[in-house]
PDB file of C-alpha atoms in Angstrom:
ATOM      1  CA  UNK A 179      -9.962 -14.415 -10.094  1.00 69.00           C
ATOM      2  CA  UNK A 180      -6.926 -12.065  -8.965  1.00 71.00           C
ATOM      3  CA  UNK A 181      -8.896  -9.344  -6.691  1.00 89.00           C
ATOM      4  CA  UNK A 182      -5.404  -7.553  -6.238  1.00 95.00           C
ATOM      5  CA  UNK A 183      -2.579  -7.219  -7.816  1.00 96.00           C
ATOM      6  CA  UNK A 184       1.046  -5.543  -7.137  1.00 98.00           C
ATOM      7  CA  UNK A 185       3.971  -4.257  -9.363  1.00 98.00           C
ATOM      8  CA  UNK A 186       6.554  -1.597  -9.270  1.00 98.00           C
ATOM      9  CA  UNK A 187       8.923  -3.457  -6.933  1.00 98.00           C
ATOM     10  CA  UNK A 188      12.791  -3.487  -8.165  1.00 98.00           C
ATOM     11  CA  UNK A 189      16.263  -2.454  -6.288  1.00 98.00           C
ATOM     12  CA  UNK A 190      17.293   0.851  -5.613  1.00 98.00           C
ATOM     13  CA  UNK A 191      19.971   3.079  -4.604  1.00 98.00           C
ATOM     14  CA  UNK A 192      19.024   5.004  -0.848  1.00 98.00           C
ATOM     15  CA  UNK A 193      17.546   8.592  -1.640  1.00 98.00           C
ATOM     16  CA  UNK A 194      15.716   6.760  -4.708  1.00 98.00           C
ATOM     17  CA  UNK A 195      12.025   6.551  -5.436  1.00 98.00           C
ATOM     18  CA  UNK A 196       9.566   4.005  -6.984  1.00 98.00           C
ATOM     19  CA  UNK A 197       5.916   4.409  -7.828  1.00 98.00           C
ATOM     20  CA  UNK A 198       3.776   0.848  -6.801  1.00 98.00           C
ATOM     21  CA  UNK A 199       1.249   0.065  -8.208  1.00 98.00           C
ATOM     22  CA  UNK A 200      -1.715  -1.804  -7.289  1.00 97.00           C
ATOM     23  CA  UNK A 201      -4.845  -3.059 -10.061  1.00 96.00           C
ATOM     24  CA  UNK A 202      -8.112  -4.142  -8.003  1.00 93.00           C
ATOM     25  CA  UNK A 203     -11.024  -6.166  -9.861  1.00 88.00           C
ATOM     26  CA  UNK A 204     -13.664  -3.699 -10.563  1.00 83.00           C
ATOM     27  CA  UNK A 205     -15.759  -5.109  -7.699  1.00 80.00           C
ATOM     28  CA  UNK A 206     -12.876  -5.361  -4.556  1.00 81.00           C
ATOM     29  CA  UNK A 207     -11.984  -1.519  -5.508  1.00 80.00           C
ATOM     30  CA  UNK A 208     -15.428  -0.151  -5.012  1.00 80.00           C
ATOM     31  CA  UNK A 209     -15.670  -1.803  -2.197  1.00 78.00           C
ATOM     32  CA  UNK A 210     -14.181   0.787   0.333  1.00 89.00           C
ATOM     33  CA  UNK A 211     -10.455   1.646   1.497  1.00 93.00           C
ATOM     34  CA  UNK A 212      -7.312   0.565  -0.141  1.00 94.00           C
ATOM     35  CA  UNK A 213      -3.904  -0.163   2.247  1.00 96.00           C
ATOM     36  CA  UNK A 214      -0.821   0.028   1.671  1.00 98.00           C
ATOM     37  CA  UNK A 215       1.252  -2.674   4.100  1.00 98.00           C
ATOM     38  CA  UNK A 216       4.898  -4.225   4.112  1.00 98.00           C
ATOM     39  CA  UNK A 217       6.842  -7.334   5.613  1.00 98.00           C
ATOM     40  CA  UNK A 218      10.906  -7.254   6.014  1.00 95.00           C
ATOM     41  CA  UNK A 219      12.044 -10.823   6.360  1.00 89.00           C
ATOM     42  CA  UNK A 220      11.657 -11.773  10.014  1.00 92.00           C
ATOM     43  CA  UNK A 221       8.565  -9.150  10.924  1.00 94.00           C
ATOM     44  CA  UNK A 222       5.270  -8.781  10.981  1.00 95.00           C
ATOM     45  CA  UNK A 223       3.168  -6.817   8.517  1.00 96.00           C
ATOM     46  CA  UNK A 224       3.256  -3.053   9.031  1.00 96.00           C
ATOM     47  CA  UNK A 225       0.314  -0.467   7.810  1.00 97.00           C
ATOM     48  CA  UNK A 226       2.219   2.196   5.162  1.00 98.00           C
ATOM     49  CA  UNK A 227      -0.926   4.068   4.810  1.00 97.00           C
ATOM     50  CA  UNK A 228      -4.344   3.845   3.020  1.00 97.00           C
ATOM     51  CA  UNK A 229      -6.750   5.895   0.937  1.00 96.00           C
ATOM     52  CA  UNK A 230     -10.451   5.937   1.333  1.00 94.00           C
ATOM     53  CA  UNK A 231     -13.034   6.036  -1.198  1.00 92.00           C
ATOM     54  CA  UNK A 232     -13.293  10.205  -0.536  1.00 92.00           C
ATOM     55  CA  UNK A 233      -9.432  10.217  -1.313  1.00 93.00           C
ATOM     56  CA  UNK A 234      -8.639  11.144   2.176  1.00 95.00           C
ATOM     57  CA  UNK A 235      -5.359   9.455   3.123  1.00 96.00           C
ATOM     58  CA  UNK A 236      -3.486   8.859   6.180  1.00 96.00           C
ATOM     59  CA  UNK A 237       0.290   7.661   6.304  1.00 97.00           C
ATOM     60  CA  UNK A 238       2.380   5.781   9.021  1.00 97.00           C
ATOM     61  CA  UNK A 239       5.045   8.389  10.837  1.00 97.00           C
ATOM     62  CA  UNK A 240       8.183   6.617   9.158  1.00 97.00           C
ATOM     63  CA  UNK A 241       6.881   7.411   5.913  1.00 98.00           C
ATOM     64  CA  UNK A 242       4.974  10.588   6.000  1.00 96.00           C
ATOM     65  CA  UNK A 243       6.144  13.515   3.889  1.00 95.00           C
ATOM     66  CA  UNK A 244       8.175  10.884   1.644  1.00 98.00           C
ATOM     67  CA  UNK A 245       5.495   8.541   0.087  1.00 98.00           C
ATOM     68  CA  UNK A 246       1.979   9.692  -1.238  1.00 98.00           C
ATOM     69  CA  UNK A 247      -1.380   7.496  -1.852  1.00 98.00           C
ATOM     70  CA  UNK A 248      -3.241   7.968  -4.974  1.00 97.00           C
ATOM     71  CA  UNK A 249      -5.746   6.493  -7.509  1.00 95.00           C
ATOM     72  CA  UNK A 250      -7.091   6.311 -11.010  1.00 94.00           C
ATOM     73  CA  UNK A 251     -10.909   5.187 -10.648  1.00 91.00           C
ATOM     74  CA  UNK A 252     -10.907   4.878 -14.562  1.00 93.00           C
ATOM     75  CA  UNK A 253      -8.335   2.017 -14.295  1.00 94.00           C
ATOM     76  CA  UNK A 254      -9.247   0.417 -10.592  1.00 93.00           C
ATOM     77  CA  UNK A 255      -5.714   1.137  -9.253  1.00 95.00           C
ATOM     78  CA  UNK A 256      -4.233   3.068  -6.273  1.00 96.00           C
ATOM     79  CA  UNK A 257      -0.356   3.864  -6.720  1.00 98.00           C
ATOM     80  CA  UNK A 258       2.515   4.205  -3.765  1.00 98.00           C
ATOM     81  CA  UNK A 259       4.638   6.806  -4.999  1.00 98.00           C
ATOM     82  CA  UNK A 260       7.848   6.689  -2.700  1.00 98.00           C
ATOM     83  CA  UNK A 261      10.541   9.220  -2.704  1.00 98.00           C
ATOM     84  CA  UNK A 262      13.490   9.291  -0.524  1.00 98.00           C
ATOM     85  CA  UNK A 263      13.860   5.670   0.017  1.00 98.00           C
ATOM     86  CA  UNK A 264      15.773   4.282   2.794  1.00 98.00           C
ATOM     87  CA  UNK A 265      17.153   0.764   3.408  1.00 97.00           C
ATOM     88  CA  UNK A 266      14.805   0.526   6.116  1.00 96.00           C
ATOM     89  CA  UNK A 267      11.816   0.704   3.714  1.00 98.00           C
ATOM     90  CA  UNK A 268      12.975  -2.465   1.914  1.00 98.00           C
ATOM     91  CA  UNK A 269      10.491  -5.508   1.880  1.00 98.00           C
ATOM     92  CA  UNK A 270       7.465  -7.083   0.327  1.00 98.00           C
ATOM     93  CA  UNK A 271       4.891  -4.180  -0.005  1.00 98.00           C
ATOM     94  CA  UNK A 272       1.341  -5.640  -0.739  1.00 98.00           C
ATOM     95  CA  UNK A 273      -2.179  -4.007  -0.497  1.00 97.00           C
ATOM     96  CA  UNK A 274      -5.534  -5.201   1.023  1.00 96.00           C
ATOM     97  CA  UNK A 275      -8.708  -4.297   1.123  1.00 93.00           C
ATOM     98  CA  UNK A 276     -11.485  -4.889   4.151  1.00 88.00           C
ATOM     99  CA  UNK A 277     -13.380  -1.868   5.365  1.00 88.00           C
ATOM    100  CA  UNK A 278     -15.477   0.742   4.010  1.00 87.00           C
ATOM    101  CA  UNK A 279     -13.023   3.361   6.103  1.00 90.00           C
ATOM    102  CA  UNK A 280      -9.868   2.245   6.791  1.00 91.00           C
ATOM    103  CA  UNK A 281      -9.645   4.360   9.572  1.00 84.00           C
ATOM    104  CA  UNK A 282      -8.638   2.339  12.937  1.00 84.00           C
ATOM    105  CA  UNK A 283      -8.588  -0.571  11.296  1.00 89.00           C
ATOM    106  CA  UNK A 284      -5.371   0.552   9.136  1.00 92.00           C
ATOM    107  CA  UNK A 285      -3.140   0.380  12.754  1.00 92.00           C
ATOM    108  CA  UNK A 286      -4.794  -2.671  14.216  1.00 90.00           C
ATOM    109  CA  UNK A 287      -4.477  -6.437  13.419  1.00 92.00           C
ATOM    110  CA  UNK A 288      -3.358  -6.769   9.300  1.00 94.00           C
ATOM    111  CA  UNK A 289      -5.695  -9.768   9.726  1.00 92.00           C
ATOM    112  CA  UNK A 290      -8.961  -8.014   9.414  1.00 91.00           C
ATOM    113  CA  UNK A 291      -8.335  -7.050   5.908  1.00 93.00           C
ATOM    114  CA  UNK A 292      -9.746  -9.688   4.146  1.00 90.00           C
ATOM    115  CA  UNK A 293      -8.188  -9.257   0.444  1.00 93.00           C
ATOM    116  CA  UNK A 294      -4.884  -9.446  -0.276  1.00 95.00           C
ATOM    117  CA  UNK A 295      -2.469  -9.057  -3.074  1.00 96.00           C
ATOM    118  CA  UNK A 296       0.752 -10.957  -3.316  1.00 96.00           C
ATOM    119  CA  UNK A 297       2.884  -8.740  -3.206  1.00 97.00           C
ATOM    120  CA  UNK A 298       6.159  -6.725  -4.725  1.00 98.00           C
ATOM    121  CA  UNK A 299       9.345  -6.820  -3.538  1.00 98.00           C
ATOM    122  CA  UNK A 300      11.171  -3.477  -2.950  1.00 98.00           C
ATOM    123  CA  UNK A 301      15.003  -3.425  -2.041  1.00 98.00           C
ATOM    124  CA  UNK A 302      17.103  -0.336  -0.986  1.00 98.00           C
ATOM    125  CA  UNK A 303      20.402  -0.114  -0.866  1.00 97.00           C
ATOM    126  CA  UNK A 304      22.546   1.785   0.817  1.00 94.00           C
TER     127      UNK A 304
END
């Protein structure tokens, strides 16, 4: 059974935006914070942001004031809307699940979340 699931990815011009999309089985999205993480070719997996089950949301610097966290509890999904998108946010974006807070846990190892999507593949251009 897919837990989580990804989609929104595509190419893009720089200065572009995307909305991501991520569907959670009823179960893995009631289970506490979802994250937001990507992977350029070559480098590790980096924390975007996450949003907790009380909606409060916390972003990494490089993408604060350009991409937002949000949810639909009537269809188990969170969404990435990006705006402003630079080539430097190109990569496989995924989410993951783990903790009832993401709190610390969002800028720590990527290993302790313990459900993860596949992934979708974003690609700006410059």
């Amino acid at each position: 059974q897919v837990q989580l699931q990804e989609s929104g990815g595509e190419s893009v011009q720089a200065g572009g935006s995307l909305r991501l999309s991520c569907v959670a089985s009823e179960y893995t999205y009631n289970s506490g914070c979802m994250a937001w993480f990507r992977q350029a070719p070559g480098r590790g997996r980096e924390a975007v942001g996450a949003i907790d089950p009380d909606d409060s949301t916390r972003y990494a610097d490089s993408v604060k004031d350009r991409f937002t966290i949000s949810k639909d509890n009537a269809k188990n999904t969170i969404y990435l809307q990006m705006t402003s998108l630079k080539p430097e946010d190109s990569g496989m974006y995924l989410c993951a699940t783990g903790f009832s807070t993401c709190g610390v846990y969002l800028w720590g190892n990527p290993d302790e979340f313990d459900v993860w999507g596949l992934g979708t593949q974003v690609t700006v251009s410059s």
